[in-house]
Short mmCIF file of C-alpha atoms and ligand atoms in Angstrom, two decimals:
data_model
loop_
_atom_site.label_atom_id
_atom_site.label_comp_id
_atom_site.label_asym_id
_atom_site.label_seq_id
_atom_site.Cartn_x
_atom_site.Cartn_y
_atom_site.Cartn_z
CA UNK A 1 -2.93 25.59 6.22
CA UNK A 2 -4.89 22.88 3.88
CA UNK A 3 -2.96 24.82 1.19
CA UNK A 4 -6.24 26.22 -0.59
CA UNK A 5 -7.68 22.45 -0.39
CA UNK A 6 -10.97 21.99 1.29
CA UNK A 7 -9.96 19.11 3.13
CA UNK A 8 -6.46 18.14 4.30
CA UNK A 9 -7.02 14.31 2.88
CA UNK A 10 -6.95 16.00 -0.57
CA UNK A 11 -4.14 18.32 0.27
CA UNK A 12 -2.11 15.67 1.51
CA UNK A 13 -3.41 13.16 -1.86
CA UNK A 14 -1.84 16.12 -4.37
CA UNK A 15 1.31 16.37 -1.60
CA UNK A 16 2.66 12.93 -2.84
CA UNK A 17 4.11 13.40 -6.18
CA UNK A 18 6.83 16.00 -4.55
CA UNK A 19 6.66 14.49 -0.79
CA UNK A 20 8.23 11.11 -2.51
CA UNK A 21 10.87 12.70 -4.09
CA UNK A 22 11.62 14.34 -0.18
CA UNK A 23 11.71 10.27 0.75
CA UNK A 24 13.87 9.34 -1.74
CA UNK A 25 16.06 11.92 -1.87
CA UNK A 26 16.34 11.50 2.44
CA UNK A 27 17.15 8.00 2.18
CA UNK A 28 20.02 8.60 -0.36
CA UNK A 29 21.53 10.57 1.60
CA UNK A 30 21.36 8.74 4.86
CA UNK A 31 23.04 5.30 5.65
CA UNK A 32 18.97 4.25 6.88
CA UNK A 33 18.77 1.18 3.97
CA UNK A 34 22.10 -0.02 3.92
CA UNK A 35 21.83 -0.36 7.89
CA UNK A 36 18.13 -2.03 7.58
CA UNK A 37 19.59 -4.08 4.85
CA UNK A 38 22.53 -5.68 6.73
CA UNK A 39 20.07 -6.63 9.67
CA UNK A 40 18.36 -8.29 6.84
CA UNK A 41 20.53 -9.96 5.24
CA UNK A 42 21.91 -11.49 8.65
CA UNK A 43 18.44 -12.63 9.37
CA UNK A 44 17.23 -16.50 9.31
CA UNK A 45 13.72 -15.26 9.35
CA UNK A 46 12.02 -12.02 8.08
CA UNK A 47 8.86 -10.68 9.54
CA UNK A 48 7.31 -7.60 8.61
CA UNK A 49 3.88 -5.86 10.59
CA UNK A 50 2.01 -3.23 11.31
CA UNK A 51 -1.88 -1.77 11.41
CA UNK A 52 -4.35 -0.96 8.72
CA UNK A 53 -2.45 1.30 6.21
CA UNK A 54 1.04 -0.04 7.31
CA UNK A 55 -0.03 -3.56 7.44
CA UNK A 56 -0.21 -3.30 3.71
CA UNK A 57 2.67 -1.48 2.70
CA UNK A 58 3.69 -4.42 4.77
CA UNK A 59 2.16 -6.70 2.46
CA UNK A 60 4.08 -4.63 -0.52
CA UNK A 61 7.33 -5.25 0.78
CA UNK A 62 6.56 -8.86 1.19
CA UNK A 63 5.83 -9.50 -2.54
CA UNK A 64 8.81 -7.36 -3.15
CA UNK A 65 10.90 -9.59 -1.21
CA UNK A 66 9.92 -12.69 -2.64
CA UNK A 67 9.94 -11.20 -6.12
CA UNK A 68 13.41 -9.19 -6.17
CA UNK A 69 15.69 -10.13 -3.04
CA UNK A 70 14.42 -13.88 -3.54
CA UNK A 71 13.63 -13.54 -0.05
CA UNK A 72 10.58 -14.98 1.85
CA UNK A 73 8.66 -12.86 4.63
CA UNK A 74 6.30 -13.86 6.78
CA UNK A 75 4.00 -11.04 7.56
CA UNK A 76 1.58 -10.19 10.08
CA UNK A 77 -0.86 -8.00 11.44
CA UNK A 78 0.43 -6.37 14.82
CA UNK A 79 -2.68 -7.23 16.86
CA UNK A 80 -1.76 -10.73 16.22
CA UNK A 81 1.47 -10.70 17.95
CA UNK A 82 0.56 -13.06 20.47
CA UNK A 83 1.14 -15.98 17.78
CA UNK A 84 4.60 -15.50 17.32
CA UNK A 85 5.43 -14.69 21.02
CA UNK A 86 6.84 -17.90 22.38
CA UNK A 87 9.20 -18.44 20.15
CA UNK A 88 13.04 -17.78 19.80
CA UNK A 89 13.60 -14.80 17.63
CA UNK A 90 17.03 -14.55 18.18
CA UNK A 91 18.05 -15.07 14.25
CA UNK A 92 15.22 -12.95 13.99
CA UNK A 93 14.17 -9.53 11.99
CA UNK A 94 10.98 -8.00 12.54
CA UNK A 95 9.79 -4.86 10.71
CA UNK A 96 7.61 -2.53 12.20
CA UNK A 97 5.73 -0.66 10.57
CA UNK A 98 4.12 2.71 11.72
CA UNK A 99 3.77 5.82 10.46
CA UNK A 100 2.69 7.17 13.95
CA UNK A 101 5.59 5.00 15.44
CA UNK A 102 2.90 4.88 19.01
CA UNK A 103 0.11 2.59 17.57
CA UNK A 104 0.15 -0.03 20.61
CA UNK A 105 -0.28 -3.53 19.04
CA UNK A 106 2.65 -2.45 17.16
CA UNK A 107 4.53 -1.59 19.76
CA UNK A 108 3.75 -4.79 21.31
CA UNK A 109 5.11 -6.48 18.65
CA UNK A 110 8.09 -4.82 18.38
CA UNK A 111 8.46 -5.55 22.17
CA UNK A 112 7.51 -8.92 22.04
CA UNK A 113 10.27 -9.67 19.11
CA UNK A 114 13.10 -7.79 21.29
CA UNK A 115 11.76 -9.78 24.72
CA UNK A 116 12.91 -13.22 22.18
CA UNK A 117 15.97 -12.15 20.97
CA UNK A 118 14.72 -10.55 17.96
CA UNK A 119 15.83 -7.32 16.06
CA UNK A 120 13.95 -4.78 14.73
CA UNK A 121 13.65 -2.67 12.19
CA UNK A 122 10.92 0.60 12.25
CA UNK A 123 9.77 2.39 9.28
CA UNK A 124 8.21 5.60 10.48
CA UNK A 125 7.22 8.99 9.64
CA UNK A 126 7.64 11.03 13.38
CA UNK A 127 11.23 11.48 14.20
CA UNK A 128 12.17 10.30 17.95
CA UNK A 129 8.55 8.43 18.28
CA UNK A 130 8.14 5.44 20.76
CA UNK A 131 8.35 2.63 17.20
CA UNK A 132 11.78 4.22 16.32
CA UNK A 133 13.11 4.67 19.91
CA UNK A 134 13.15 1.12 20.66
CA UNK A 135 14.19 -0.41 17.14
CA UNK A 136 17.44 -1.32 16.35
CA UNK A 137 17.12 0.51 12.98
CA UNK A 138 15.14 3.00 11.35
CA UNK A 139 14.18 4.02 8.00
CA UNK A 140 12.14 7.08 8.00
CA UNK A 141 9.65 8.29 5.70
CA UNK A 142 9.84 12.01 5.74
CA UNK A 143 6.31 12.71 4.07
CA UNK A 144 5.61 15.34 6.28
CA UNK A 145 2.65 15.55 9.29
CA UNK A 146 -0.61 14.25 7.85
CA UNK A 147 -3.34 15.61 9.35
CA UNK A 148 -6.07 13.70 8.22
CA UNK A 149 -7.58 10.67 9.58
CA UNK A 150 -6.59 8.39 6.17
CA UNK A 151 -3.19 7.47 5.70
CA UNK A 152 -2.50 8.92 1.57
CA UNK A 153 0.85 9.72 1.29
CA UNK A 154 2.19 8.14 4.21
CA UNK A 155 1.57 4.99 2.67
CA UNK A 156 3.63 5.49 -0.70
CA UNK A 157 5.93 7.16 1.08
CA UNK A 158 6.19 3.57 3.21
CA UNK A 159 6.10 1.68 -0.17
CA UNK A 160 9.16 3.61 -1.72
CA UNK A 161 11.29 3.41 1.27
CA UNK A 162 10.36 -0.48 1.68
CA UNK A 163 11.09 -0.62 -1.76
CA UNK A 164 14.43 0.86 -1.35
CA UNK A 165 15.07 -1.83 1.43
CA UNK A 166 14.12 -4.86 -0.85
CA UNK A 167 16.21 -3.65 -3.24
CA UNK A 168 19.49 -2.84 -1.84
CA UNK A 169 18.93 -6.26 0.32
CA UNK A 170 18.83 -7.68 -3.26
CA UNK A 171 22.15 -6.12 -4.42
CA UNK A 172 23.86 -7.33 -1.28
CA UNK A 173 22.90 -11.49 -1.75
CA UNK A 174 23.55 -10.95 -5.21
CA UNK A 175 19.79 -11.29 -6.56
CA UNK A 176 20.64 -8.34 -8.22
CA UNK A 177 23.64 -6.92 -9.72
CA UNK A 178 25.17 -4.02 -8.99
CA UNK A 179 24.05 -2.22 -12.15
CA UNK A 180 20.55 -3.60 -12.08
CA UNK A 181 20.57 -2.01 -8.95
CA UNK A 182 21.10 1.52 -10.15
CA UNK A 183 18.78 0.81 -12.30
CA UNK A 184 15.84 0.02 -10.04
CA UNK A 185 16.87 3.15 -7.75
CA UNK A 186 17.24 5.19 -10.49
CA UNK A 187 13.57 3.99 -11.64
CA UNK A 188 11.94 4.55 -7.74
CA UNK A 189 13.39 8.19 -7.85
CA UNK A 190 10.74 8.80 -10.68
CA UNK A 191 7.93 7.41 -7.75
CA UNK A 192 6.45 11.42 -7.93
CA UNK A 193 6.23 11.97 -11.16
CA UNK A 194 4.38 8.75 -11.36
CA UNK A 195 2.05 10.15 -8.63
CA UNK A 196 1.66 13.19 -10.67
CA UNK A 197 0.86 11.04 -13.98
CA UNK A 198 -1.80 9.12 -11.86
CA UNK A 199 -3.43 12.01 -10.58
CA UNK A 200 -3.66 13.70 -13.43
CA UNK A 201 -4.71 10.54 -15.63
CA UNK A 202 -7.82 9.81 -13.59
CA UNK A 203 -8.93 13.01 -11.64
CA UNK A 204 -11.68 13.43 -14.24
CA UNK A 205 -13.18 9.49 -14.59
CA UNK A 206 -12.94 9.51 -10.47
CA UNK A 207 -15.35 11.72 -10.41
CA UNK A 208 -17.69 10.13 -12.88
CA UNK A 209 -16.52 7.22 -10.99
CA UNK A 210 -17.89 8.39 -7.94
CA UNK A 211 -21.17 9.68 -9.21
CA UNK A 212 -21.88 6.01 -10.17
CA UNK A 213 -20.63 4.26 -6.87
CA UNK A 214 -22.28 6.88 -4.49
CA UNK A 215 -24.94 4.66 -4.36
CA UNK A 216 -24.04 1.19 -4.07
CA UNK A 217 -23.71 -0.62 -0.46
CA UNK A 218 -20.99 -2.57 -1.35
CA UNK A 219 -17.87 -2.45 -3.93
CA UNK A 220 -15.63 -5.44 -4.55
CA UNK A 221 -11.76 -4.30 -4.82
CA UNK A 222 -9.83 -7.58 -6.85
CA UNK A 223 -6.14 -7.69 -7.67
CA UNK A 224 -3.52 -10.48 -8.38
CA UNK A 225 0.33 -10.72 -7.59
CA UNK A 226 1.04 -6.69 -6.45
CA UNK A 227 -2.37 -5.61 -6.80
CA UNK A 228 -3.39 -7.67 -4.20
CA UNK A 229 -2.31 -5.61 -1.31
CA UNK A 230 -3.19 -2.37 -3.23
CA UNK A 231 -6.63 -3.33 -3.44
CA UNK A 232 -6.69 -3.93 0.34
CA UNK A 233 -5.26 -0.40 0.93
CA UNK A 234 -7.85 1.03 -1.94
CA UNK A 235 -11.32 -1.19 -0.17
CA UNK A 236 -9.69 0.09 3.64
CA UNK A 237 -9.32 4.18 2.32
CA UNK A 238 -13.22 3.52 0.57
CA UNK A 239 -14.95 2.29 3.81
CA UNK A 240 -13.15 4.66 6.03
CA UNK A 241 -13.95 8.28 5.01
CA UNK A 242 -17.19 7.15 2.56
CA UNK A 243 -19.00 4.43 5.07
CA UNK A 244 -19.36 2.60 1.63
CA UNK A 245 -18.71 -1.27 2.36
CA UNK A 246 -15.39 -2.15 0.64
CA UNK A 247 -13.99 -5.43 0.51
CA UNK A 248 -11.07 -7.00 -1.19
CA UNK A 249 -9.48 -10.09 -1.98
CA UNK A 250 -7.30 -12.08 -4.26
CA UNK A 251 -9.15 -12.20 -7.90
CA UNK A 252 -8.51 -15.80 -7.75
CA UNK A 253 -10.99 -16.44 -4.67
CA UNK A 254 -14.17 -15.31 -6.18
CA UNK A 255 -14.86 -18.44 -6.90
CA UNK A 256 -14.35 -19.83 -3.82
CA UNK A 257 -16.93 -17.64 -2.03
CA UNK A 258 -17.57 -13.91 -2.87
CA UNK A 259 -18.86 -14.25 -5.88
CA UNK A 260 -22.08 -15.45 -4.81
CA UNK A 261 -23.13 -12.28 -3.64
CA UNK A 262 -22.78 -10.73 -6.70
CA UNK A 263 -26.25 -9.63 -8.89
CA UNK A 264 -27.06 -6.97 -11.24
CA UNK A 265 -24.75 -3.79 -11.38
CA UNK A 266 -22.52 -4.95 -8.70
CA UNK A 267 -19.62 -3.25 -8.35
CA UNK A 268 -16.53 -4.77 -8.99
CA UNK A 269 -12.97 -2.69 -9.37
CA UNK A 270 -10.12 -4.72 -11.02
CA UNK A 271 -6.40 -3.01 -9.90
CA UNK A 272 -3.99 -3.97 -12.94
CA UNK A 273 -0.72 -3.87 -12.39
CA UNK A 274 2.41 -5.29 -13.47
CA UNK A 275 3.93 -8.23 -15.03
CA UNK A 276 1.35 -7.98 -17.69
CA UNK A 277 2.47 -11.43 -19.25
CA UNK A 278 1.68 -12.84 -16.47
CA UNK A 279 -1.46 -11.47 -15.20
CA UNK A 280 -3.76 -10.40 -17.88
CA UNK A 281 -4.89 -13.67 -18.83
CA UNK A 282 -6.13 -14.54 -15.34
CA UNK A 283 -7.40 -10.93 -14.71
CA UNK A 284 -9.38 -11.35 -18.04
CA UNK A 285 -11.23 -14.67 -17.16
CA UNK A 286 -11.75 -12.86 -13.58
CA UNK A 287 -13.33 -10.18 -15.36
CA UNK A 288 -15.48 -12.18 -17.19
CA UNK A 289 -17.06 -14.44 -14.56
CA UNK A 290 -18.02 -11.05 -12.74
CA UNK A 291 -19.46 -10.08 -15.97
CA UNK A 292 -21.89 -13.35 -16.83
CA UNK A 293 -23.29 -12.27 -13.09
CA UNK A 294 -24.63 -8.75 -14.59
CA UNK A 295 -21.82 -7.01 -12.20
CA UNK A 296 -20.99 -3.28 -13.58
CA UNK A 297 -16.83 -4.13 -14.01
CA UNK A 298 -14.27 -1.50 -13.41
CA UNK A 299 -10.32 -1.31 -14.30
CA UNK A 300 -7.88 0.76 -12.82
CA UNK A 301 -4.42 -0.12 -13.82
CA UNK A 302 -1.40 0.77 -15.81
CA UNK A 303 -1.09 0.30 -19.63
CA UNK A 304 -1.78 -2.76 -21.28
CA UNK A 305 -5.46 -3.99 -19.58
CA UNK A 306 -7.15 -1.66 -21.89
CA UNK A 307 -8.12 -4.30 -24.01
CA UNK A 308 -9.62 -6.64 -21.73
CA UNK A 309 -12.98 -7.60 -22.63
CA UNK A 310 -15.88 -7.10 -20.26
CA UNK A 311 -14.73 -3.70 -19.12
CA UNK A 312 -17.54 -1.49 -18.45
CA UNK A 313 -15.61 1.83 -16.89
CA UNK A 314 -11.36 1.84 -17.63
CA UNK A 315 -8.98 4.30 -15.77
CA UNK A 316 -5.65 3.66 -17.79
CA UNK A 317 -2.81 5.45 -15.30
CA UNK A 318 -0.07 5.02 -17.65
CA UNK A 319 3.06 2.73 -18.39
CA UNK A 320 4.71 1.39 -15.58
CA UNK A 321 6.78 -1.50 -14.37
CA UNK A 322 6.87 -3.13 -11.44
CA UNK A 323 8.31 -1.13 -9.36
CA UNK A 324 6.62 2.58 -10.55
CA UNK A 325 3.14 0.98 -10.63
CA UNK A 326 2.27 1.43 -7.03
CA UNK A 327 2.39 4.98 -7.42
CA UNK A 328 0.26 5.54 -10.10
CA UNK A 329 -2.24 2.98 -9.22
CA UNK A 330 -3.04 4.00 -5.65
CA UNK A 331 -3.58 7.95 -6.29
CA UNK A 332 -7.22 6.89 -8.06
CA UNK A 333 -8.05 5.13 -5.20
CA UNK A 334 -7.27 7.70 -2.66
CA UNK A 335 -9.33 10.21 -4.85
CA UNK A 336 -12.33 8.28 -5.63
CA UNK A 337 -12.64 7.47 -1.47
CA UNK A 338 -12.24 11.20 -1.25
CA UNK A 339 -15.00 11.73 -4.01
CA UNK A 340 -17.13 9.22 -2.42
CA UNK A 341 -17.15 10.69 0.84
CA UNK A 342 -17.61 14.35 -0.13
CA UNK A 343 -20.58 13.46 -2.39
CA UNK A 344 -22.18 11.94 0.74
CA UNK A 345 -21.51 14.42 2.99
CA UNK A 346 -18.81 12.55 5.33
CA UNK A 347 -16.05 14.26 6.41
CA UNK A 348 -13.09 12.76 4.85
CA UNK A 349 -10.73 14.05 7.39
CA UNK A 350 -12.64 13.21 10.81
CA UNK A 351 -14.15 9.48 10.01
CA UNK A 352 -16.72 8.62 12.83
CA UNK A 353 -15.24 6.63 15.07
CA UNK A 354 -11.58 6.79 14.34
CA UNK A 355 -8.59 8.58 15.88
CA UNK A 356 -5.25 9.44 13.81
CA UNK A 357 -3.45 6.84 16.45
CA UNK A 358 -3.99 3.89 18.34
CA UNK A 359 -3.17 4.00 21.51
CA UNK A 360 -5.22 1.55 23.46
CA UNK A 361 -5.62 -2.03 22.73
O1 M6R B 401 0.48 5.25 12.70
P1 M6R B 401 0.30 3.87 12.13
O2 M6R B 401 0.86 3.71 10.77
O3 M6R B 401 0.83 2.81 13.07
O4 M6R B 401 -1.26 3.67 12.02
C1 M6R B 401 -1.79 2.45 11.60
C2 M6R B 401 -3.26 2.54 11.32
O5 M6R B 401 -3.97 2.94 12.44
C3 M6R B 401 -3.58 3.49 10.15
O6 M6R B 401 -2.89 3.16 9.00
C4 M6R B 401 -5.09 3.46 9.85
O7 M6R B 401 -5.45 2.22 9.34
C5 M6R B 401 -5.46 4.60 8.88
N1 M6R B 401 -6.55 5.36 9.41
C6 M6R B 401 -5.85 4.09 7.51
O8 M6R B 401 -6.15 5.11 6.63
#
């Protein structure tokens, strides 16, 4: 049943490149974004939340938004419901994210939002689940049950379809055209292939990777613009199946605090992504102040940050834009938790202390 893997967190890590063409090809054929996309496009206000994992493909639709359906979203994490409660949500849209669809403080939200006046939209990967049941809308992610405690491809799988939703939003308030459009769906149905490229691209420097993080307390994930919330879903999947400390943050902010605890053959992973022109600049002087601190300075990113300076270890996954990076980026990350964990003797599907779902606040 693990498909000749030894764990199911690997089986379900190699499942992506052909479980994301399942998603997209689902949500072509179903009316799911258009419906999600005229809630949105009614709304005054745009929420988006969810737990862990979910919370940052929340945070990927949220840049997405802002970026290509001009769009701003305020998102939080579900547990923190309570802040938005007493307010009137009635020109209101809230997605909910949950791959589960029964993680409580979700659930709360989603209740809290409809108890205001607010609408809701679930993204979700279990057909008929509580999240879905009580949304107005639902986009599902048809990856497939996953098995293991870490959320792999349930998380692109979130991504594409949140994708989808920014950009058809974007094609109806005329951010985009109609044949830009095409184009950028036409681009997100090639999301497994770039899963396939970013597997194969790094499966042999993750594991020399891994052999020189296996022993470090503490790994610093850094991104900018999209590569902020990957990071975040690359520190959570380290320190949940490896017990490694894994934290991450905007690049800019190391000077404003982390970097002080940074000393000789510190770890710290760089996520490049796109717009290059944009970006490698900043990522480059980022690199460099970890650098004059003796930290041992790792990229993983697509094409184009290969010639940053600094660089001790460099996992190139291949030429993407901004819209194809995610899935190519993430896949290394996944692995090297994976890696990390089966080098010390964790079990990456059963993490002490953590259930699949949350059902209790
Ligand atoms: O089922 P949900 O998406 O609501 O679950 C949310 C989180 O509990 C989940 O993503 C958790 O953070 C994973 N174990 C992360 O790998």
């Amino acid at each position: 049943e693990k498909g000749g893997y030894p764990h199911y967190m690997l089986k379900e890590i190699m499942e992506q490149p052909r479980v994301l063409f399942e998603t997209y090809t689902g949500l072509a054929s179903s009316r799911e974004l258009e419906n999600a996309a005229k809630l949105l496009s009614n709304a005054e206000k745009i929420f988006v939340t969810g737990a862990g994992t979910s919370y940052h493909a929340g945070l990927v639709f949220a840049y997405y938004m802002a970026r290509i359906a001009k769009r701003p979203v305020i998102p939080f994490i579900s547990s923190e419901y309570l802040a938005y409660r007493d307010m009137d949500h009635s020109n209101s849209v809230l997605v909910a994210i949950s791959q589960s669809g029964e993680t409580i403080d979700t659930l709360q939200a989603v209740r809290s939002f409809k108890s205001s006046g607010g609408r809701v939209i679930a993204v979700s990967n279990v057909i008929g689940s509580t999240i879905p049941r009580e949304a107005d809308v639902t986009v599902y992610t048809r990856a497939g049950p996953e098995i293991g405690v870490a959320a792999t491809k349930t998380f692109l799988t979130q991504v594409l379809a949140l994708t989808g939703m920014a950009l058809t939003l974007a094609q109806y308030n005329g951010s985009m055209t109609q044949n830009e459009y095409r184009k950028a769906m036409d681009t997100l149905k090639n999301a497994g292939h770039a899963a396939s490229a970013g597997i194969d691209r790094s499966i042999r420097a993750v594991e020399l990777l891994a052999s020189s993080l296996r022993s470090k307390g503490n790994i610093y994930v850094l991104g900018r613009g999209l590569g902020v919330a990957l990071a975040y879903e690359a520190a959570l999947k380290i320190k949940e199946v490896s017990y490694i400390h894994a934290e991450a943050y905007p690049a800019g902010e190391s000077k404003h605090g982390p970097i002080a605890l940074v000393e000789d053959g510190f770890p710290v992973i760089f996520v490049g992504v796109p717009p290059r022109e944009e970006l490698h600049e900043k990522l480059q002087s980022n690199v460099m102040e970890m650098k004059a601190r003796g930290a041992s300075t790792i990229v993983v990113g697509v094409s184009g940050y290969d010639d940053l300076k600094g660089v001790d270890f460099y996992i190139d996954v291949g030429n993407y834009d901004e819209i194809l990076a995610p899935y190519a980026v993430v896949p290394p990350f996944q692995l090297l938790a994976y890696k990390l964990a089966v080098m010390l003797n964790r079990d990456p599907d059963k993490p002490r202390n953590l259930a699949k779902t949350v059902t209790v606040e």
